[in-house]
Steps between C-alpha positions, in 0.01 A plus 500: 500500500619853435645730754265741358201291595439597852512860355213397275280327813540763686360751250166222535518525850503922472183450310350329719603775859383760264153363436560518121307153494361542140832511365600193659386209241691695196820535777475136598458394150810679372687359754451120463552522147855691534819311547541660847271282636392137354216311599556241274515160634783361302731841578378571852769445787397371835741718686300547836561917438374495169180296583440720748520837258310242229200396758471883609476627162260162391282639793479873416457380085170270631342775745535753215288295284256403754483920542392467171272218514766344254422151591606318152813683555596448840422093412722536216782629701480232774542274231818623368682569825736266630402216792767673758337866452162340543605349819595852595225617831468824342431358113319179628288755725382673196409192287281415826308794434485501103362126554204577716421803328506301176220226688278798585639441848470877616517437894818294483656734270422765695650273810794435324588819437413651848715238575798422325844268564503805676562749180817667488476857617608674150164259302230668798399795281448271255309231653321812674376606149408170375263435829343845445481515140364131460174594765443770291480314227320217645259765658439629169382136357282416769315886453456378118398111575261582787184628583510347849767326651552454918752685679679209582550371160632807419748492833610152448585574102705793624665360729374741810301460792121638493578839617736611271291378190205635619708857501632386156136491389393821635793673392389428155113604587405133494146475699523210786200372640376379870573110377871573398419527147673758210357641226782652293382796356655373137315206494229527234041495520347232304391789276851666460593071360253489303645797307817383520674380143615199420885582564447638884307221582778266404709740726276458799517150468858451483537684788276265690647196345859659627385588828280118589732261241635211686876466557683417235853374498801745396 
């Protein structure tokens, strides 16, 4: 490995303290496919240094494309990257999170990342943004698949306890009733459906499909 390749990390890692987390695929992506740094099974070393720089970066590469809801991606790179950086805690860590969010497993993704190997202090922003980004998201597909779902289906896909997803709810003006119920004030009437054209409704249902689908194996 080149001298110049814990330069090139370390300009990754800068990314990441700066919270320039969109520019992190491209970064990552540049830097596996340079000669600094090889992820190439039949050219990787297994010097226990290198690993360790390897299984960092490997870990920071798969968050970034879980930021992104990059899923193919993130599969594809796990594939590629040598057995000894996937037995890395950090990189193995954040395979454990891009397989249960790949089985629709939200809670346990959510646990993993919460929890970690623990995660190395300089991937917390990081892991920070991809817990707060992916409820977002996932709070935005249950307000278009739902016209009434319970508070506690919605805690227990977010990972949370009951308070904190009823304040999620309300923060977003979703009405909760006296039973524990939400009505997310995206969800659509009957009559608003039965206007709807052919491509939206295939929309709606994909997002219900995504959100009930069985799990599936990665």
């Amino acid at each position: 490995m080149s001298e110049e390749a814990p330069i090139a990390a370390l300009e990754v890692l800068q990314l990441v303290s700066a919270g320039r987390f969109r520019e992190l695929p491209a970064a990552c992506e540049e830097l596996e496919l340079s000669p600094l740094i090889s992820l190439d099974p039949s050219t990787a070393t297994t010097a226990p240094e290198q690993v360790d720089q390897q299984g960092l970066l490997c870990a920071v590469h798969l968050l970034a494309y879980l930021l992104e809801g990059q899923l193919d991606s993130a599969r594809f790179l796990w594939k590629r990257t040598p057995a000894p950086v996937q037995q890395h805690p950090q990189a193995a860590a954040a395979h454990r999170v891009l397989a249960a969010r790949w089985r629709r497993q939200y809670a346990e993704a959510f646990a993993q990342l919460q929890a970690g190997p623990p995660w190395d202090s300089r991937l917390q922003p990081l892991v920070a943004e991809v817990v707060s980004r992916s409820r977002e998201g996932l709070l935005d597909k249950i307000g278009k698949a739902y016209k009434v779902v319970s508070l506690t289906r919605v805690a227990t896909m977010l990972g949370i306890d009951a308070v904190a997803a009823r304040a999620a709810c309300e923060s977003r003006g979703w009405a909760l009733d006296a039973e524990g119920n939400v009505s997310p004030s995206l969800a659509r009437s009957e009559d608003d459906l039965m206007q709807m054209g052919e491509a939206q409704l295939q929309k709606l249902t994909e997002y219900m499909a995504h959100l009930e689908q069985q799990s599936c194996k990665i």
